[in-house]
mmCIF file of C-alpha atoms in Angstrom:
data_model
loop_
_atom_site.group_PDB
_atom_site.id
_atom_site.type_symbol
_atom_site.label_atom_id
_atom_site.label_comp_id
_atom_site.label_asym_id
_atom_site.label_seq_id
_atom_site.Cartn_x
_atom_site.Cartn_y
_atom_site.Cartn_z
ATOM 1 C CA ARG A 1320 120.392 96.294 100.602
ATOM 2 C CA MET A 1321 118.149 93.465 101.773
ATOM 3 C CA SER A 1322 119.637 93.565 105.147
ATOM 4 C CA ARG A 1323 119.077 97.349 105.477
ATOM 5 C CA VAL A 1324 115.363 96.843 104.347
ATOM 6 C CA GLY A 1325 115.060 94.053 106.993
ATOM 7 C CA ARG A 1326 116.446 96.296 109.713
ATOM 8 C CA ARG A 1327 113.949 99.092 108.692
ATOM 9 C CA ILE A 1328 111.036 96.490 109.022
ATOM 10 C CA ARG A 1329 112.316 95.284 112.270
ATOM 11 C CA ASP A 1330 112.814 98.841 113.644
ATOM 12 C CA GLY A 1331 109.062 99.451 112.624
ATOM 13 C CA ALA A 1332 107.889 96.419 114.448
ATOM 14 C CA GLY A 1333 109.947 97.400 117.464
ATOM 15 C CA GLY A 1334 108.303 100.918 117.506
ATOM 16 C CA MET A 1335 104.949 99.206 117.875
ATOM 17 C CA ARG A 1336 105.687 97.939 121.425
ATOM 18 C CA ALA A 1337 104.664 101.197 123.089
ATOM 19 C CA PRO A 1338 101.342 101.505 121.248
ATOM 20 C CA LEU A 1339 100.465 97.952 121.820
ATOM 21 C CA ALA A 1340 101.213 98.282 125.601
ATOM 22 C CA PHE A 1341 98.967 101.352 125.703
ATOM 23 C CA LEU A 1342 96.326 99.516 123.880
ATOM 24 C CA ALA A 1343 96.411 96.541 126.303
ATOM 25 C CA ALA A 1344 96.164 99.015 129.213
ATOM 26 C CA ALA A 1345 93.342 100.761 127.562
ATOM 27 C CA LEU A 1346 91.482 97.473 126.980
ATOM 28 C CA LEU A 1347 92.044 96.494 130.659
ATOM 29 C CA LEU A 1348 90.627 99.904 131.904
ATOM 30 C CA TRP A 1349 87.675 99.500 129.424
ATOM 31 C CA GLN A 1350 86.814 96.081 130.777
ATOM 32 C CA VAL A 1351 86.993 97.113 134.558
ATOM 33 C CA VAL A 1352 84.835 100.291 133.904
ATOM 34 C CA THR A 1353 82.272 98.433 132.149
ATOM 35 C CA SER A 1354 82.213 95.347 134.324
ATOM 36 C CA THR A 1355 81.925 97.397 137.442
ATOM 37 C CA GLY A 1356 78.768 99.229 135.986
ATOM 38 C CA LEU A 1357 80.393 102.646 135.930
ATOM 39 C CA VAL A 1358 79.291 102.839 132.316
ATOM 40 C CA LYS A 1359 75.943 101.348 131.058
ATOM 41 C CA PHE A 1360 76.458 98.458 128.613
ATOM 42 C CA TYR A 1361 74.272 100.173 126.028
ATOM 43 C CA VAL A 1362 76.725 103.163 126.082
ATOM 44 C CA LEU A 1363 79.926 101.093 125.972
ATOM 45 C CA PRO A 1364 79.794 97.367 126.076
ATOM 46 C CA ALA A 1365 82.655 95.449 127.653
ATOM 47 C CA PRO A 1366 85.444 94.112 125.379
ATOM 48 C CA SER A 1367 84.475 90.618 126.369
ATOM 49 C CA THR A 1368 81.004 91.356 125.022
ATOM 50 C CA VAL A 1369 82.454 92.563 121.682
ATOM 51 C CA LEU A 1370 84.579 89.574 121.325
ATOM 52 C CA GLU A 1371 81.629 87.278 122.105
ATOM 53 C CA ALA A 1372 79.718 89.083 119.360
ATOM 54 C CA MET A 1373 82.557 88.574 117.044
ATOM 55 C CA ALA A 1374 82.706 84.847 117.704
ATOM 56 C CA ARG A 1375 79.010 84.385 117.427
ATOM 57 C CA TYR A 1376 78.420 86.518 114.199
ATOM 58 C CA GLY A 1377 81.775 85.824 112.702
ATOM 59 C CA PRO A 1378 80.487 84.673 109.326
ATOM 60 C CA THR A 1379 78.205 87.595 109.010
ATOM 61 C CA ILE A 1380 80.962 90.054 110.076
ATOM 62 C CA ALA A 1381 83.385 88.359 107.485
ATOM 63 C CA GLU A 1382 80.722 88.633 104.714
ATOM 64 C CA GLU A 1383 80.092 92.494 105.464
ATOM 65 C CA SER A 1384 83.801 93.134 105.987
ATOM 66 C CA LEU A 1385 84.477 91.706 102.505
ATOM 67 C CA ALA A 1386 81.751 94.068 101.041
ATOM 68 C CA THR A 1387 83.249 97.152 102.642
ATOM 69 C CA LEU A 1388 86.930 96.263 101.761
ATOM 70 C CA THR A 1389 85.739 95.589 98.043
ATOM 71 C CA VAL A 1390 84.251 99.195 97.963
ATOM 72 C CA ALA A 1391 87.239 100.737 99.645
ATOM 73 C CA LEU A 1392 89.925 98.998 97.458
ATOM 74 C CA ALA A 1393 88.006 99.662 94.177
ATOM 75 C CA GLY A 1394 87.644 103.332 95.029
ATOM 76 C CA PHE A 1395 91.248 103.502 96.252
ATOM 77 C CA GLY A 1396 92.552 101.949 93.121
ATOM 78 C CA LEU A 1397 90.534 103.846 90.613
ATOM 79 C CA GLY A 1398 91.189 107.137 92.431
ATOM 80 C CA THR A 1399 95.016 106.526 92.660
ATOM 81 C CA VAL A 1400 95.438 105.575 88.884
ATOM 82 C CA ALA A 1401 93.233 108.579 87.804
ATOM 83 C CA ALA A 1402 95.294 110.854 90.051
ATOM 84 C CA ILE A 1403 98.736 109.701 88.783
ATOM 85 C CA ALA A 1404 97.553 110.008 85.153
ATOM 86 C CA VAL A 1405 96.055 113.537 85.559
ATOM 87 C CA ALA A 1406 99.088 114.704 87.519
ATOM 88 C CA MET A 1407 101.431 113.531 84.859
ATOM 89 C CA THR A 1408 99.332 115.402 82.277
ATOM 90 C CA LEU A 1409 99.040 118.502 84.157
ATOM 91 C CA THR A 1410 102.721 118.714 84.934
ATOM 92 C CA TYR A 1411 103.454 119.548 81.265
ATOM 93 C CA ALA A 1412 100.103 121.308 80.207
ATOM 94 C CA ARG A 1413 100.581 124.505 81.859
ATOM 95 C CA LEU A 1414 97.442 126.335 80.435
ATOM 96 C CA VAL A 1415 95.219 123.420 81.498
ATOM 97 C CA ARG A 1416 96.883 123.174 84.973
ATOM 98 C CA ASP A 1417 96.427 126.898 85.704
ATOM 99 C CA ALA A 1418 92.764 126.740 84.772
ATOM 100 C CA VAL A 1419 91.808 123.317 86.389
ATOM 101 C CA TYR A 1420 94.317 123.138 89.491
ATOM 102 C CA PRO A 1421 92.554 125.921 91.650
ATOM 103 C CA LEU A 1422 89.127 124.151 90.984
ATOM 104 C CA LEU A 1423 90.662 120.822 92.110
ATOM 105 C CA LEU A 1424 91.921 122.465 95.435
ATOM 106 C CA ALA A 1425 88.458 123.948 96.025
ATOM 107 C CA LEU A 1426 86.728 120.518 95.419
ATOM 108 C CA ARG A 1427 89.291 118.927 97.947
ATOM 109 C CA ALA A 1428 87.624 120.742 100.756
ATOM 110 C CA LEU A 1429 84.193 119.507 99.768
ATOM 111 C CA PRO A 1430 82.677 116.962 102.462
ATOM 112 C CA PHE A 1431 82.285 114.021 100.078
ATOM 113 C CA ILE A 1432 79.916 112.276 102.584
ATOM 114 C CA ALA A 1433 77.425 115.216 101.774
ATOM 115 C CA ILE A 1434 77.253 114.248 98.138
ATOM 116 C CA ILE A 1435 76.267 110.677 98.787
ATOM 117 C CA PRO A 1436 72.426 111.353 98.397
ATOM 118 C CA ILE A 1437 73.260 113.172 94.952
ATOM 119 C CA LEU A 1438 75.094 110.195 93.843
ATOM 120 C CA VAL A 1439 72.241 107.791 94.983
ATOM 121 C CA VAL A 1440 69.851 109.800 92.769
ATOM 122 C CA ILE A 1441 72.144 109.337 89.868
ATOM 123 C CA MET A 1442 73.395 106.000 90.418
ATOM 124 C CA GLY A 1443 71.053 104.108 92.664
ATOM 125 C CA THR A 1444 71.787 102.437 95.855
ATOM 126 C CA GLY A 1445 74.220 99.755 94.561
ATOM 127 C CA TYR A 1446 78.002 99.627 94.912
ATOM 128 C CA GLU A 1447 78.360 102.595 92.357
ATOM 129 C CA PRO A 1448 77.843 105.560 94.612
ATOM 130 C CA ARG A 1449 79.944 104.061 97.510
ATOM 131 C CA ILE A 1450 82.927 103.373 95.088
ATOM 132 C CA THR A 1451 82.486 106.847 93.497
ATOM 133 C CA VAL A 1452 82.776 108.693 96.832
ATOM 134 C CA CYS A 1453 85.903 106.751 97.759
ATOM 135 C CA ALA A 1454 87.423 107.359 94.360
ATOM 136 C CA LEU A 1455 86.855 110.986 94.423
ATOM 137 C CA SER A 1456 88.384 111.353 97.854
ATOM 138 C CA THR A 1457 91.378 109.327 96.887
ATOM 139 C CA PHE A 1458 91.712 111.221 93.568
ATOM 140 C CA LEU A 1459 91.802 114.679 94.998
ATOM 141 C CA THR A 1460 94.036 113.872 98.039
ATOM 142 C CA THR A 1461 96.486 111.943 95.665
ATOM 143 C CA LEU A 1462 96.388 114.516 92.923
ATOM 144 C CA VAL A 1463 97.252 117.551 95.198
ATOM 145 C CA ASN A 1464 100.067 115.723 96.934
ATOM 146 C CA LEU A 1465 101.381 114.298 93.718
ATOM 147 C CA MET A 1466 101.416 117.731 92.081
ATOM 148 C CA ARG A 1467 103.480 119.138 94.782
ATOM 149 C CA GLY A 1468 105.847 116.257 94.611
ATOM 150 C CA LEU A 1469 106.405 116.590 90.984
ATOM 151 C CA ARG A 1470 107.182 120.232 91.350
ATOM 152 C CA SER A 1471 109.541 119.653 94.067
ATOM 153 C CA ALA A 1472 112.275 118.063 91.824
ATOM 154 C CA ASP A 1473 115.765 119.595 91.896
ATOM 155 C CA ALA A 1474 115.897 122.224 89.381
ATOM 156 C CA GLU A 1475 119.766 121.662 88.809
ATOM 157 C CA VAL A 1476 119.062 118.009 88.075
ATOM 158 C CA GLU A 1477 116.283 118.926 85.649
ATOM 159 C CA GLU A 1478 118.844 121.339 83.925
ATOM 160 C CA LEU A 1479 121.373 118.569 83.786
ATOM 161 C CA MET A 1480 118.966 116.113 82.118
ATOM 162 C CA HIS A 1481 117.972 118.891 79.709
ATOM 163 C CA THR A 1482 121.707 119.384 78.769
ATOM 164 C CA LEU A 1483 121.976 115.729 78.207
ATOM 165 C CA ASN A 1484 119.098 115.982 75.611
ATOM 166 C CA ALA A 1485 116.778 114.011 77.757
ATOM 167 C CA THR A 1486 113.155 113.998 76.456
ATOM 168 C CA GLY A 1487 110.333 115.490 78.621
ATOM 169 C CA MET A 1488 109.196 111.940 79.404
ATOM 170 C CA GLN A 1489 112.595 110.978 80.514
ATOM 171 C CA ARG A 1490 112.849 114.005 82.838
ATOM 172 C CA LEU A 1491 109.439 113.289 84.136
ATOM 173 C CA LEU A 1492 110.022 109.497 84.896
ATOM 174 C CA LYS A 1493 113.627 109.807 86.208
ATOM 175 C CA VAL A 1494 113.515 113.161 87.982
ATOM 176 C CA ARG A 1495 110.098 114.288 88.927
ATOM 177 C CA ALA A 1496 108.623 111.048 89.509
ATOM 178 C CA TYR A 1497 111.513 110.138 91.715
ATOM 179 C CA ALA A 1498 111.085 113.317 93.723
ATOM 180 C CA ALA A 1499 107.398 112.781 93.953
ATOM 181 C CA ARG A 1500 107.468 109.344 95.663
ATOM 182 C CA PRO A 1501 107.424 110.498 99.298
ATOM 183 C CA TYR A 1502 104.504 112.649 98.382
ATOM 184 C CA LEU A 1503 102.590 109.902 96.677
ATOM 185 C CA LEU A 1504 103.083 107.501 99.501
ATOM 186 C CA ALA A 1505 102.023 110.098 102.029
ATOM 187 C CA ALA A 1506 98.746 110.506 100.028
ATOM 188 C CA LEU A 1507 98.126 106.839 99.773
ATOM 189 C CA ARG A 1508 98.423 106.591 103.524
ATOM 190 C CA ILE A 1509 95.809 109.307 103.903
ATOM 191 C CA SER A 1510 93.607 107.866 101.296
ATOM 192 C CA ALA A 1511 93.751 104.375 102.555
ATOM 193 C CA SER A 1512 92.486 105.372 106.054
ATOM 194 C CA SER A 1513 89.714 107.631 104.646
ATOM 195 C CA CYS A 1514 88.392 105.079 102.014
ATOM 196 C CA VAL A 1515 87.270 102.638 104.687
ATOM 197 C CA ILE A 1516 85.652 105.425 106.696
ATOM 198 C CA GLU A 1517 83.861 106.772 103.707
ATOM 199 C CA ALA A 1518 82.835 103.284 102.479
ATOM 200 C CA THR A 1519 81.334 102.494 105.931
ATOM 201 C CA VAL A 1520 79.448 105.801 106.112
ATOM 202 C CA ALA A 1521 78.252 105.302 102.423
ATOM 203 C CA GLU A 1522 76.933 102.066 103.447
ATOM 204 C CA TRP A 1523 75.166 103.344 106.446
ATOM 205 C CA ILE A 1524 73.473 105.850 104.121
ATOM 206 C CA THR A 1525 72.712 103.867 101.052
ATOM 207 C CA GLY A 1526 73.716 100.279 101.166
ATOM 208 C CA ASP A 1527 72.207 96.962 101.956
ATOM 209 C CA SER A 1528 75.529 95.307 102.791
ATOM 210 C CA GLY A 1529 78.874 96.161 104.417
ATOM 211 C CA LEU A 1530 80.007 97.031 107.877
ATOM 212 C CA GLY A 1531 78.235 100.483 107.781
ATOM 213 C CA TYR A 1532 75.005 98.586 107.163
ATOM 214 C CA LEU A 1533 75.600 96.207 109.880
ATOM 215 C CA VAL A 1534 76.304 98.949 112.368
ATOM 216 C CA GLN A 1535 73.019 100.529 111.370
ATOM 217 C CA ILE A 1536 70.925 97.405 111.520
ATOM 218 C CA SER A 1537 72.471 96.227 114.854
ATOM 219 C CA GLY A 1538 71.801 99.624 116.404
ATOM 220 C CA TYR A 1539 68.185 99.469 115.363
ATOM 221 C CA THR A 1540 67.815 96.170 116.814
ATOM 222 C CA PHE A 1541 69.805 96.970 120.027
ATOM 223 C CA GLN A 1542 72.589 94.398 119.441
ATOM 224 C CA ILE A 1543 75.197 96.617 120.974
ATOM 225 C CA GLY A 1544 77.848 94.024 120.996
ATOM 226 C CA LEU A 1545 77.417 93.283 117.255
ATOM 227 C CA MET A 1546 77.405 97.023 116.451
ATOM 228 C CA TRP A 1547 80.641 97.603 118.363
ATOM 229 C CA ALA A 1548 82.225 94.375 116.812
ATOM 230 C CA ALA A 1549 81.454 95.859 113.270
ATOM 231 C CA ILE A 1550 83.177 99.279 114.376
ATOM 232 C CA VAL A 1551 86.168 97.464 115.674
ATOM 233 C CA VAL A 1552 86.643 95.341 112.421
ATOM 234 C CA ALA A 1553 86.260 98.578 110.400
ATOM 235 C CA SER A 1554 89.052 100.056 112.370
ATOM 236 C CA ALA A 1555 91.158 96.994 111.949
ATOM 237 C CA LEU A 1556 90.653 97.169 108.201
ATOM 238 C CA THR A 1557 91.881 100.754 108.181
ATOM 239 C CA LEU A 1558 94.847 99.893 110.240
ATOM 240 C CA GLY A 1559 95.624 97.038 107.994
ATOM 241 C CA LEU A 1560 95.678 99.114 104.757
ATOM 242 C CA VAL A 1561 97.716 101.809 106.322
ATOM 243 C CA GLY A 1562 100.233 99.174 107.526
ATOM 244 C CA ILE A 1563 100.486 97.617 104.205
ATOM 245 C CA ILE A 1564 101.405 101.066 102.707
ATOM 246 C CA THR A 1565 103.827 101.645 105.470
ATOM 247 C CA LEU A 1566 105.517 98.305 104.655
ATOM 248 C CA VAL A 1567 105.716 99.256 101.018
ATOM 249 C CA GLU A 1568 107.249 102.515 101.983
ATOM 250 C CA ARG A 1569 109.963 100.850 104.059
ATOM 251 C CA VAL A 1570 110.763 98.214 101.346
ATOM 252 C CA ALA A 1571 110.718 100.699 98.438
ATOM 253 C CA MET A 1572 112.334 103.662 100.176
ATOM 254 C CA PRO A 1573 114.553 102.379 103.024
ATOM 255 C CA TRP A 1574 116.409 105.638 103.137
ATOM 256 C CA VAL A 1575 113.272 107.604 104.349
ATOM 257 C CA PRO A 1576 113.685 109.152 107.761
ATOM 258 C CA ARG A 1577 112.250 107.416 110.712
ATOM 259 C CA GLY A 1578 109.298 109.862 110.750
ATOM 260 C CA GLY A 1579 108.035 108.207 107.445
ATOM 261 C CA VAL A 1580 107.146 109.715 104.220
ATOM 262 C CA GLY A 1581 105.554 112.705 105.783
ATOM 263 C CA ALA A 1582 109.103 113.685 107.200
ATOM 264 C CA ALA A 1583 110.681 112.988 103.797
ATOM 265 C CA ALA A 1584 108.042 115.194 101.987
ATOM 266 C CA ARG A 1585 108.574 117.982 104.449
ATOM 267 C CA GLN A 1586 112.351 117.715 103.904
ATOM 268 C CA GLY A 1587 111.876 117.669 100.163
ATOM 269 C CA GLY A 1588 109.567 120.829 100.510
ATOM 270 C CA ALA A 1589 112.138 122.546 102.648
ATOM 271 C CA ALA A 1590 114.877 121.813 100.181
#
């Protein structure tokens, strides 16, 4: 099994060759375009300028990155735990599910960035509104996907477990939860990327720390290189979190198709 997992991880790393080659070509083109003056530096600074800003303001960027990562991970963790608990409950509380689930679907379409000013009025300008908006987004995304996964379990297997006098909790953990894993991982991948984005925007609006705050301040003071450095680091944090979840998927579910948990979820839905 370990060798199979190792092959999955190695295949995933091999699949990064084309994106990395494209990124290198894009950076080269970016450097040429900005160095020749085709694009003004205040519109798009050269990659060398961004790297210089990273080196010059490294401690500041690291400190603000830690603040953003703290907010994103706190919201991600709280939202995920709450979504799993609520999904498990709603699976067997049919009346509650029928009453609440349509409202949750409607809330999922809500642009959470728009409610940050309301959260600021209620909670102040500290970490609380930033963590709350990340947690809400993660909660709804994970809950909706997980509910679909829990209901995708094979009916024949459920009937077999019932014949064997399995309890409701046993059926939930051994059948429904097993079927829901691809859906859960797909939701976590989406939530991980959106949490960093929402944390950054929330810091831009409310915070006095974080990469969003750094982007805002550097823009006001016309430090274009620093502003872009903060944006690049925020993107790197997003890719790092998504990469970790992808690695977890490959280790925990080595049988998942090459397309990832999204493909597995689609196959499960089709079945």
